[in-house]
Structure formats: C-alpha cells, structure tokens
Amino acid sequence: MMAFENTTKRSSQDVMNSVDSKKRKVEFAKDVTLYPISNNDGEENTVKSTEEINGFSSAIYARFVKSALDDLDKNDTTQINVIADQLSLGEKSSDKIKPENLNILLDTLSSNINRIDSSKGTVLIQSLISLNKWWQLPSFTLSKYIYFIRVLCSSIPKWWQDVSMNLISNFPSLSLDDAHYHHDLLHYFLRMIPSSMNFIDSYLVKFFPNKNDTRKSLVNYIGNILHLTKYCKELRFQVWSLIVEKIISIDVELQNELDEMDDDIESDFEDEEDEDDDEDEERKDKDASLMDEDDDGEEEEEEMEGVEEYNVEVTQNIKELANKLDAILTLVSNNISTEVTPESIENGDGVSIFNTLTTLFKTHILPTYYTRSIQYVMFHLSQQQLELMDSFLVTLIDISFAPNETAEKKIKSLQYLGSYIARAKKLSRTQIIFVASYLTSWLNRYAIEREEEVDQPGGMERFKHFYAAFQALCYIFCFRRNLFKDLDGNWECELDKFFQRMIISKFNPLKYCNENVMLMFARITQHEDIAYCFSIIENNNNERLRGIVGKADSGQKNGANNVAASTSVWSLATRQQFIDLQSYFPFDPLFLKTYKEMMKDYYIEWSEASGELESDHESDE
C-alpha cells in the first residue's frame, strides 16, 4: 500500500469548530450512537432517507459516515447502501449529495480505505467510481475525488480495472479538453501498474464508437486515444490499428455508396462538396428539390416519388459518411503534423510513428480494394521529411517487385507508386528520376527476357506485371515530364528511346494498359516529339471491332498455326480483374472538403501538370 498525503483533510472536530458561533452549540460525547428514529406507530425506522441525510449538518454527516463504517465492520450494510444510493442519483435530483457532504465522505473513506475492502463495501466503491460527471465537480471536491481514486487503486489495485474501464468509456462523450482529468489518472496508473495495459487495450476496442455513431463521438474518441499514445507509447500500435480499421470501414462503405448512386446524383454531390460555405442554403434547397412535388399527393407520381425519396436518403447518408471521414482524417493528419516533426524524427519518436503507419499501410490499407481516402494518411505523413519519402518509395518498390508477393498485390503497389510520384508535391527531382530509372531498367530486362513468350501459346494476362509497371511509368511521365529533361534538353533515362522501343514491342502496352492513361500519354509524347502512338491505338481499336478474340478462339480450335493471334485471348473474368486493377489510381483528387484543403500544400492537381492539354476532371475519370 502506498501512502498519500492529503493536505486538505480535516477532522470531525475541525468541522465542528467551524459551525457558526451564533448558533446554539451542541456538544457531543466522544462516542456517539445514532439511535433509530421511531415513527408515529412506535415502529423503529432504521433507514434514513436521502433527503434526511442531505439535510444533516457537516458535523452530523461526518458522524453518520463514521457510523456507517462501524456498521459495515459488523456486516451491516444498511447505511452504506443508503450513501451508495444517494451517490447514484441523477444530476437533476434534489436529493443528490451536496459537495460539502461529498467532501466529508471522500476524506473519511480515503483515511479508512481498508474498511471498505470487502464484498459488503463493493456497492459504495462502485457508486463512487461511476459517479455521474465527476469531472465537473467543484475544484476543491474534484481534488478530493481524484485523491480518493488514487488511494483506492493504489491500496486495492484490483479496482483499477473498473476505474480505467469507466475512464475510457467516457471518451466518446468528452472532447480532449474535457477529458483532462481522465488522462491524468490513466497516465498516473499506467506508470504505476504497467501490466494494466493488457486490459486497457481490450477497453480501447470495446468502447470504440460504431461507424454509424455520431461524428462527434468518433472524433472525441479518436482524439482521446491518440492523446493516450503520447504518455503510453506501448499502446501506440494498438491505437493506430483501431483507428486505421475504423477509417477503412467508413471509407469502403462510402465508396460502395458512391458506386451504387446514379451518375447524376454523384456528380451533384461532388459539385456540392466543392462549393463554398456561403452556399450551404443553396445546397439544402437543391436537396429539397429532389423531393419533387411530394406533398402534392398526385397518385400518378407516387412510384417516381418513392425513387426520389430513396435518392435523397442515400445522398444524405453519403453526406454523413463523408462528413465523418473528413473530420476523422483531418484530426488524424493534424495529430501527425504535431507529433512528426524534425525534432521528433531526430529523437526517434517520429520515426516510430512512421514505422507503425507503414506497417499498417502494408497489412491493412494496401490489400483493401478501392479505398478512396485512407491512403492520404501515408501520403501526408511521408511528405513531412525527405527521408520518410525515401522510405515510403522503397517500401512500394519492394512490394512491387518482391518475388513472393501475389501478382495482384504487386500491381496494386505499382498503382500506388505511380500515383504517389505523380501527385506528391514535396518529392525531389532526384527521387522522381530514381524511380523512373528503376522502372525503365526493370521493364527493359523484362522485355529482353520474355518478349519471345508473346508468340507462344497463352493469354496476355501472363504479362500483367509488365503492363502495370509500364502504366505506372507513363502516368508519372504525364505529370512530371518537365523534370525529365536535363540542362542540355536530353531526356533522363533516355526516355525518348525507351518509349519508342516499348510501344512497338510485341507486348503492345498501348492496348493492354488503361485507355485514359494511354490516350493522355499519346498526346504528351506527340507534343514532346518523342513517339507517335495514335496510329497504334487506332489499329488496336480496329482489331477489337473486328472481333480478334473470336477469330483467335476459332483458329485454336481448328488447329491453325496462328499462334500470335491466340495470345490475345483473355478469360473474361481475368481481363475484367486486370482492367479494374489498372483503373485504380490511389491518389486521385479527394472530395472531402476540409481534408482536401489540408492536403493542398502536398498535392499536385492535374491542372498544374497538364498545361493546356486537359482538365484534371477529364483526366482522372
């Protein structure tokens, strides 16, 4: 048991001496017995009501608490239970315990903690632990309450489990400022009882608000548990895991909702997200108009109105999800900006946060298909320092070309690599050229080693890793072409010769890479006088129109020797999966209003890179 000094503690005699001297003085013997009060029928009434107890003077209340403890020593819990009931009363109850009486109770219990250490005292302890809004008590009483909790959990450590659970359960309803005393207690006891991290970890999971909970609850909770990692770094990975999982859940649901929307509704929604705040009322009117003339009651419009009402409901749900995601991601990245600084990177703490999120990127974010926003956490974090960008690029390159990774994961990583290089504003020219050099070297080796396989039986899906790498390089070139010329006007990595060679290779990448990217690539290479792709693209389109796949199937069945034609055969499922993967650009423009504004200094819009070639909206579709 640890000893604590309570400088505010007063004896019962001191309290008595403070009674107004003008009032009639009542002297008590040293041993006072509170006898039962008889009612009018002569029957003993051994239980005082909370109203009676609340009306006691401080001196009498102190005697009452002492009497309750004496009775508890004799296994009589009657008076203890009355106190416990009073503590459990609601905020608005007139019988709620007065602060001055609560002061006496806390002082007395802090000095007699072992006397309530029994099953008989449990109800009183639990009432104090769960005291309604204890953090709003008057400061003098609050200090006594916190002192009592410290004495209780230090003397009887088993109660820390209940106390910590109660503290964390309050996080959804409290802002970080309001939860100041919660964190003080958590900080104190996590240092004193390090083993308690095990059950606190489970409470963090248990009380994490559902994704359908309010935005305020989610933001409060995430803000509080992020603050917890400042004084308990041992729980950092668990906390970030929970946050990333929750964000992914909302992000995926939001993306699914958007995918299911009619194109015109989605367009209206994204347009609204880009409007200024002073147009809020106009947006509301626009939403209301979707209701059509619902109040007219015309029967012939009933079916159509039902559909429109559904669209309004879906749009509202999407807005709620988007607002939650926007607020959470803004909070998370603001936290990162505060925690990951040059100083914290120097002392290693910032690197620890980066490594934690890099691990979660590899295990949670990268394998999840078509998240739209969560990846911007790493996008933002990595750009806090040149060395962090180096590390993130190496991570993506390692995954993209790891022999033991699945083809789908390699392709996904290449999509991240290309999109990151294209969009990350803080990248240096050296970093960009390094990645381009790595990709051109790998593609050259691949072509030398495997181009002859194109003429052999088998579908072109065999080379999807090649196409993903080529597409990533083309995407980078479209955004960063101005950086690839040296001072003499020569192309770095000999990109002019490289592209000329690749587009006429048997792999025919202009046919199997994303159509929008290849069209933009064709326009830019023609503008830069590097290569002429449109004739090849036109020929590829004509082949599709002629049904080359059907002819190839027929040729194979008839035993024809047209092996080259057979290479164009793709199974429908495989081709669709590849097209889906190739059409994913992780760092396409954000539509979350606040978060997008926050990323402004880190993000390259297509309008900044394209010049007069094409608008960002048209390119990124």
PDB file of N, CA and C in Angstrom, residues 135-177:
ATOM      1  N   TRP A 135     -16.027  14.739 -13.196  1.00  0.00           N
ATOM      2  CA  TRP A 135     -15.032  15.726 -13.642  1.00  0.00           C
ATOM      3  C   TRP A 135     -15.584  17.156 -13.626  1.00  0.00           C
ATOM      4  N   GLN A 136     -16.886  17.289 -13.419  1.00  0.00           N
ATOM      5  CA  GLN A 136     -17.492  18.621 -13.333  1.00  0.00           C
ATOM      6  C   GLN A 136     -17.717  19.075 -11.888  1.00  0.00           C
ATOM      7  N   LEU A 137     -17.209  18.304 -10.947  1.00  0.00           N
ATOM      8  CA  LEU A 137     -17.334  18.700  -9.538  1.00  0.00           C
ATOM      9  C   LEU A 137     -16.589  20.009  -9.284  1.00  0.00           C
ATOM     10  N   PRO A 138     -16.976  20.761  -8.254  1.00  0.00           N
ATOM     11  CA  PRO A 138     -16.189  21.946  -7.867  1.00  0.00           C
ATOM     12  C   PRO A 138     -14.734  21.546  -7.644  1.00  0.00           C
ATOM     13  N   SER A 139     -13.829  22.420  -7.976  1.00  0.00           N
ATOM     14  CA  SER A 139     -12.402  22.066  -7.981  1.00  0.00           C
ATOM     15  C   SER A 139     -11.928  21.488  -6.649  1.00  0.00           C
ATOM     16  N   PHE A 140     -12.405  22.038  -5.538  1.00  0.00           N
ATOM     17  CA  PHE A 140     -11.986  21.544  -4.227  1.00  0.00           C
ATOM     18  C   PHE A 140     -12.451  20.105  -4.021  1.00  0.00           C
ATOM     19  N   THR A 141     -13.691  19.832  -4.395  1.00  0.00           N
ATOM     20  CA  THR A 141     -14.239  18.480  -4.275  1.00  0.00           C
ATOM     21  C   THR A 141     -13.585  17.543  -5.286  1.00  0.00           C
ATOM     22  N   LEU A 142     -13.327  18.058  -6.475  1.00  0.00           N
ATOM     23  CA  LEU A 142     -12.700  17.236  -7.519  1.00  0.00           C
ATOM     24  C   LEU A 142     -11.325  16.744  -7.077  1.00  0.00           C
ATOM     25  N   SER A 143     -10.554  17.617  -6.444  1.00  0.00           N
ATOM     26  CA  SER A 143      -9.230  17.206  -5.977  1.00  0.00           C
ATOM     27  C   SER A 143      -9.341  16.091  -4.943  1.00  0.00           C
ATOM     28  N   LYS A 144     -10.366  16.146  -4.100  1.00  0.00           N
ATOM     29  CA  LYS A 144     -10.583  15.090  -3.105  1.00  0.00           C
ATOM     30  C   LYS A 144     -11.009  13.788  -3.780  1.00  0.00           C
ATOM     31  N   TYR A 145     -11.836  13.919  -4.821  1.00  0.00           N
ATOM     32  CA  TYR A 145     -12.290  12.727  -5.555  1.00  0.00           C
ATOM     33  C   TYR A 145     -11.107  12.021  -6.216  1.00  0.00           C
ATOM     34  N   ILE A 146     -10.265  12.785  -6.885  1.00  0.00           N
ATOM     35  CA  ILE A 146      -9.101  12.196  -7.553  1.00  0.00           C
ATOM     36  C   ILE A 146      -8.156  11.574  -6.535  1.00  0.00           C
ATOM     37  N   TYR A 147      -7.996  12.254  -5.399  1.00  0.00           N
ATOM     38  CA  TYR A 147      -7.163  11.702  -4.330  1.00  0.00           C
ATOM     39  C   TYR A 147      -7.732  10.370  -3.846  1.00  0.00           C
ATOM     40  N   PHE A 148      -9.046  10.303  -3.673  1.00  0.00           N
ATOM     41  CA  PHE A 148      -9.679   9.052  -3.243  1.00  0.00           C
ATOM     42  C   PHE A 148      -9.426   7.936  -4.258  1.00  0.00           C
ATOM     43  N   ILE A 149      -9.590   8.231  -5.549  1.00  0.00           N
ATOM     44  CA  ILE A 149      -9.376   7.214  -6.592  1.00  0.00           C
ATOM     45  C   ILE A 149      -7.929   6.724  -6.559  1.00  0.00           C
ATOM     46  N   ARG A 150      -7.008   7.640  -6.350  1.00  0.00           N
ATOM     47  CA  ARG A 150      -5.590   7.241  -6.287  1.00  0.00           C
ATOM     48  C   ARG A 150      -5.331   6.329  -5.089  1.00  0.00           C
ATOM     49  N   VAL A 151      -5.885   6.710  -3.944  1.00  0.00           N
ATOM     50  CA  VAL A 151      -5.705   5.897  -2.745  1.00  0.00           C
ATOM     51  C   VAL A 151      -6.350   4.529  -2.939  1.00  0.00           C
ATOM     52  N   LEU A 152      -7.562   4.528  -3.493  1.00  0.00           N
ATOM     53  CA  LEU A 152      -8.293   3.278  -3.697  1.00  0.00           C
ATOM     54  C   LEU A 152      -7.506   2.304  -4.579  1.00  0.00           C
ATOM     55  N   CYS A 153      -7.068   2.773  -5.738  1.00  0.00           N
ATOM     56  CA  CYS A 153      -6.407   1.880  -6.701  1.00  0.00           C
ATOM     57  C   CYS A 153      -4.979   1.540  -6.297  1.00  0.00           C
ATOM     58  N   SER A 154      -4.357   2.399  -5.523  1.00  0.00           N
ATOM     59  CA  SER A 154      -3.011   2.088  -5.025  1.00  0.00           C
ATOM     60  C   SER A 154      -3.081   1.069  -3.897  1.00  0.00           C
ATOM     61  N   SER A 155      -4.107   1.204  -3.038  1.00  0.00           N
ATOM     62  CA  SER A 155      -4.252   0.304  -1.898  1.00  0.00           C
ATOM     63  C   SER A 155      -4.878  -1.023  -2.309  1.00  0.00           C
ATOM     64  N   ILE A 156      -5.827  -0.948  -3.231  1.00  0.00           N
ATOM     65  CA  ILE A 156      -6.528  -2.152  -3.686  1.00  0.00           C
ATOM     66  C   ILE A 156      -6.463  -2.163  -5.214  1.00  0.00           C
ATOM     67  N   PRO A 157      -5.352  -2.604  -5.809  1.00  0.00           N
ATOM     68  CA  PRO A 157      -5.116  -2.470  -7.255  1.00  0.00           C
ATOM     69  C   PRO A 157      -6.192  -3.093  -8.142  1.00  0.00           C
ATOM     70  N   LYS A 158      -6.939  -4.062  -7.615  1.00  0.00           N
ATOM     71  CA  LYS A 158      -7.964  -4.703  -8.451  1.00  0.00           C
ATOM     72  C   LYS A 158      -9.003  -3.695  -8.941  1.00  0.00           C
ATOM     73  N   TRP A 159      -9.191  -2.593  -8.199  1.00  0.00           N
ATOM     74  CA  TRP A 159     -10.183  -1.604  -8.593  1.00  0.00           C
ATOM     75  C   TRP A 159      -9.746  -0.753  -9.778  1.00  0.00           C
ATOM     76  N   TRP A 160      -8.466  -0.784 -10.105  1.00  0.00           N
ATOM     77  CA  TRP A 160      -8.001  -0.004 -11.255  1.00  0.00           C
ATOM     78  C   TRP A 160      -8.641  -0.505 -12.559  1.00  0.00           C
ATOM     79  N   GLN A 161      -8.952  -1.771 -12.599  1.00  0.00           N
ATOM     80  CA  GLN A 161      -9.589  -2.316 -13.794  1.00  0.00           C
ATOM     81  C   GLN A 161     -10.953  -1.661 -14.033  1.00  0.00           C
ATOM     82  N   ASP A 162     -11.733  -1.530 -12.982  1.00  0.00           N
ATOM     83  CA  ASP A 162     -13.041  -0.891 -13.098  1.00  0.00           C
ATOM     84  C   ASP A 162     -12.910   0.606 -13.354  1.00  0.00           C
ATOM     85  N   VAL A 163     -11.962   1.221 -12.665  1.00  0.00           N
ATOM     86  CA  VAL A 163     -11.765   2.667 -12.840  1.00  0.00           C
ATOM     87  C   VAL A 163     -11.333   2.983 -14.270  1.00  0.00           C
ATOM     88  N   SER A 164     -10.359   2.247 -14.795  1.00  0.00           N
ATOM     89  CA  SER A 164      -9.862   2.524 -16.146  1.00  0.00           C
ATOM     90  C   SER A 164     -10.947   2.271 -17.190  1.00  0.00           C
ATOM     91  N   MET A 165     -11.758   1.242 -16.976  1.00  0.00           N
ATOM     92  CA  MET A 165     -12.853   0.978 -17.902  1.00  0.00           C
ATOM     93  C   MET A 165     -13.830   2.147 -17.926  1.00  0.00           C
ATOM     94  N   ASN A 166     -14.118   2.682 -16.746  1.00  0.00           N
ATOM     95  CA  ASN A 166     -15.023   3.821 -16.660  1.00  0.00           C
ATOM     96  C   ASN A 166     -14.427   5.052 -17.334  1.00  0.00           C
ATOM     97  N   LEU A 167     -13.138   5.260 -17.142  1.00  0.00           N
ATOM     98  CA  LEU A 167     -12.474   6.416 -17.757  1.00  0.00           C
ATOM     99  C   LEU A 167     -12.560   6.358 -19.277  1.00  0.00           C
ATOM    100  N   ILE A 168     -12.245   5.198 -19.854  1.00  0.00           N
ATOM    101  CA  ILE A 168     -12.231   5.059 -21.311  1.00  0.00           C
ATOM    102  C   ILE A 168     -13.641   5.090 -21.886  1.00  0.00           C
ATOM    103  N   SER A 169     -14.602   4.575 -21.125  1.00  0.00           N
ATOM    104  CA  SER A 169     -15.992   4.581 -21.608  1.00  0.00           C
ATOM    105  C   SER A 169     -16.531   6.001 -21.761  1.00  0.00           C
ATOM    106  N   ASN A 170     -15.906   6.963 -21.087  1.00  0.00           N
ATOM    107  CA  ASN A 170     -16.336   8.363 -21.185  1.00  0.00           C
ATOM    108  C   ASN A 170     -15.773   9.072 -22.418  1.00  0.00           C
ATOM    109  N   PHE A 171     -14.783   8.488 -23.072  1.00  0.00           N
ATOM    110  CA  PHE A 171     -14.104   9.174 -24.170  1.00  0.00           C
ATOM    111  C   PHE A 171     -15.036   9.624 -25.311  1.00  0.00           C
ATOM    112  N   PRO A 172     -16.027   8.822 -25.729  1.00  0.00           N
ATOM    113  CA  PRO A 172     -16.875   9.292 -26.848  1.00  0.00           C
ATOM    114  C   PRO A 172     -17.654  10.565 -26.542  1.00  0.00           C
ATOM    115  N   SER A 173     -17.933  10.814 -25.283  1.00  0.00           N
ATOM    116  CA  SER A 173     -18.762  11.975 -24.931  1.00  0.00           C
ATOM    117  C   SER A 173     -17.943  13.182 -24.506  1.00  0.00           C
ATOM    118  N   LEU A 174     -16.620  13.044 -24.484  1.00  0.00           N
ATOM    119  CA  LEU A 174     -15.774  14.132 -23.988  1.00  0.00           C
ATOM    120  C   LEU A 174     -14.747  14.562 -25.028  1.00  0.00           C
ATOM    121  N   SER A 175     -14.612  15.861 -25.197  1.00  0.00           N
ATOM    122  CA  SER A 175     -13.515  16.374 -26.006  1.00  0.00           C
ATOM    123  C   SER A 175     -12.212  16.172 -25.239  1.00  0.00           C
ATOM    124  N   LEU A 176     -11.112  16.367 -25.928  1.00  0.00           N
ATOM    125  CA  LEU A 176      -9.815  16.183 -25.283  1.00  0.00           C
ATOM    126  C   LEU A 176      -9.645  17.134 -24.102  1.00  0.00           C
ATOM    127  N   ASP A 177     -10.124  18.355 -24.222  1.00  0.00           N
ATOM    128  CA  ASP A 177     -10.027  19.320 -23.123  1.00  0.00           C
ATOM    129  C   ASP A 177     -10.841  18.872 -21.915  1.00  0.00           C
TER     130      ASP A 177
END
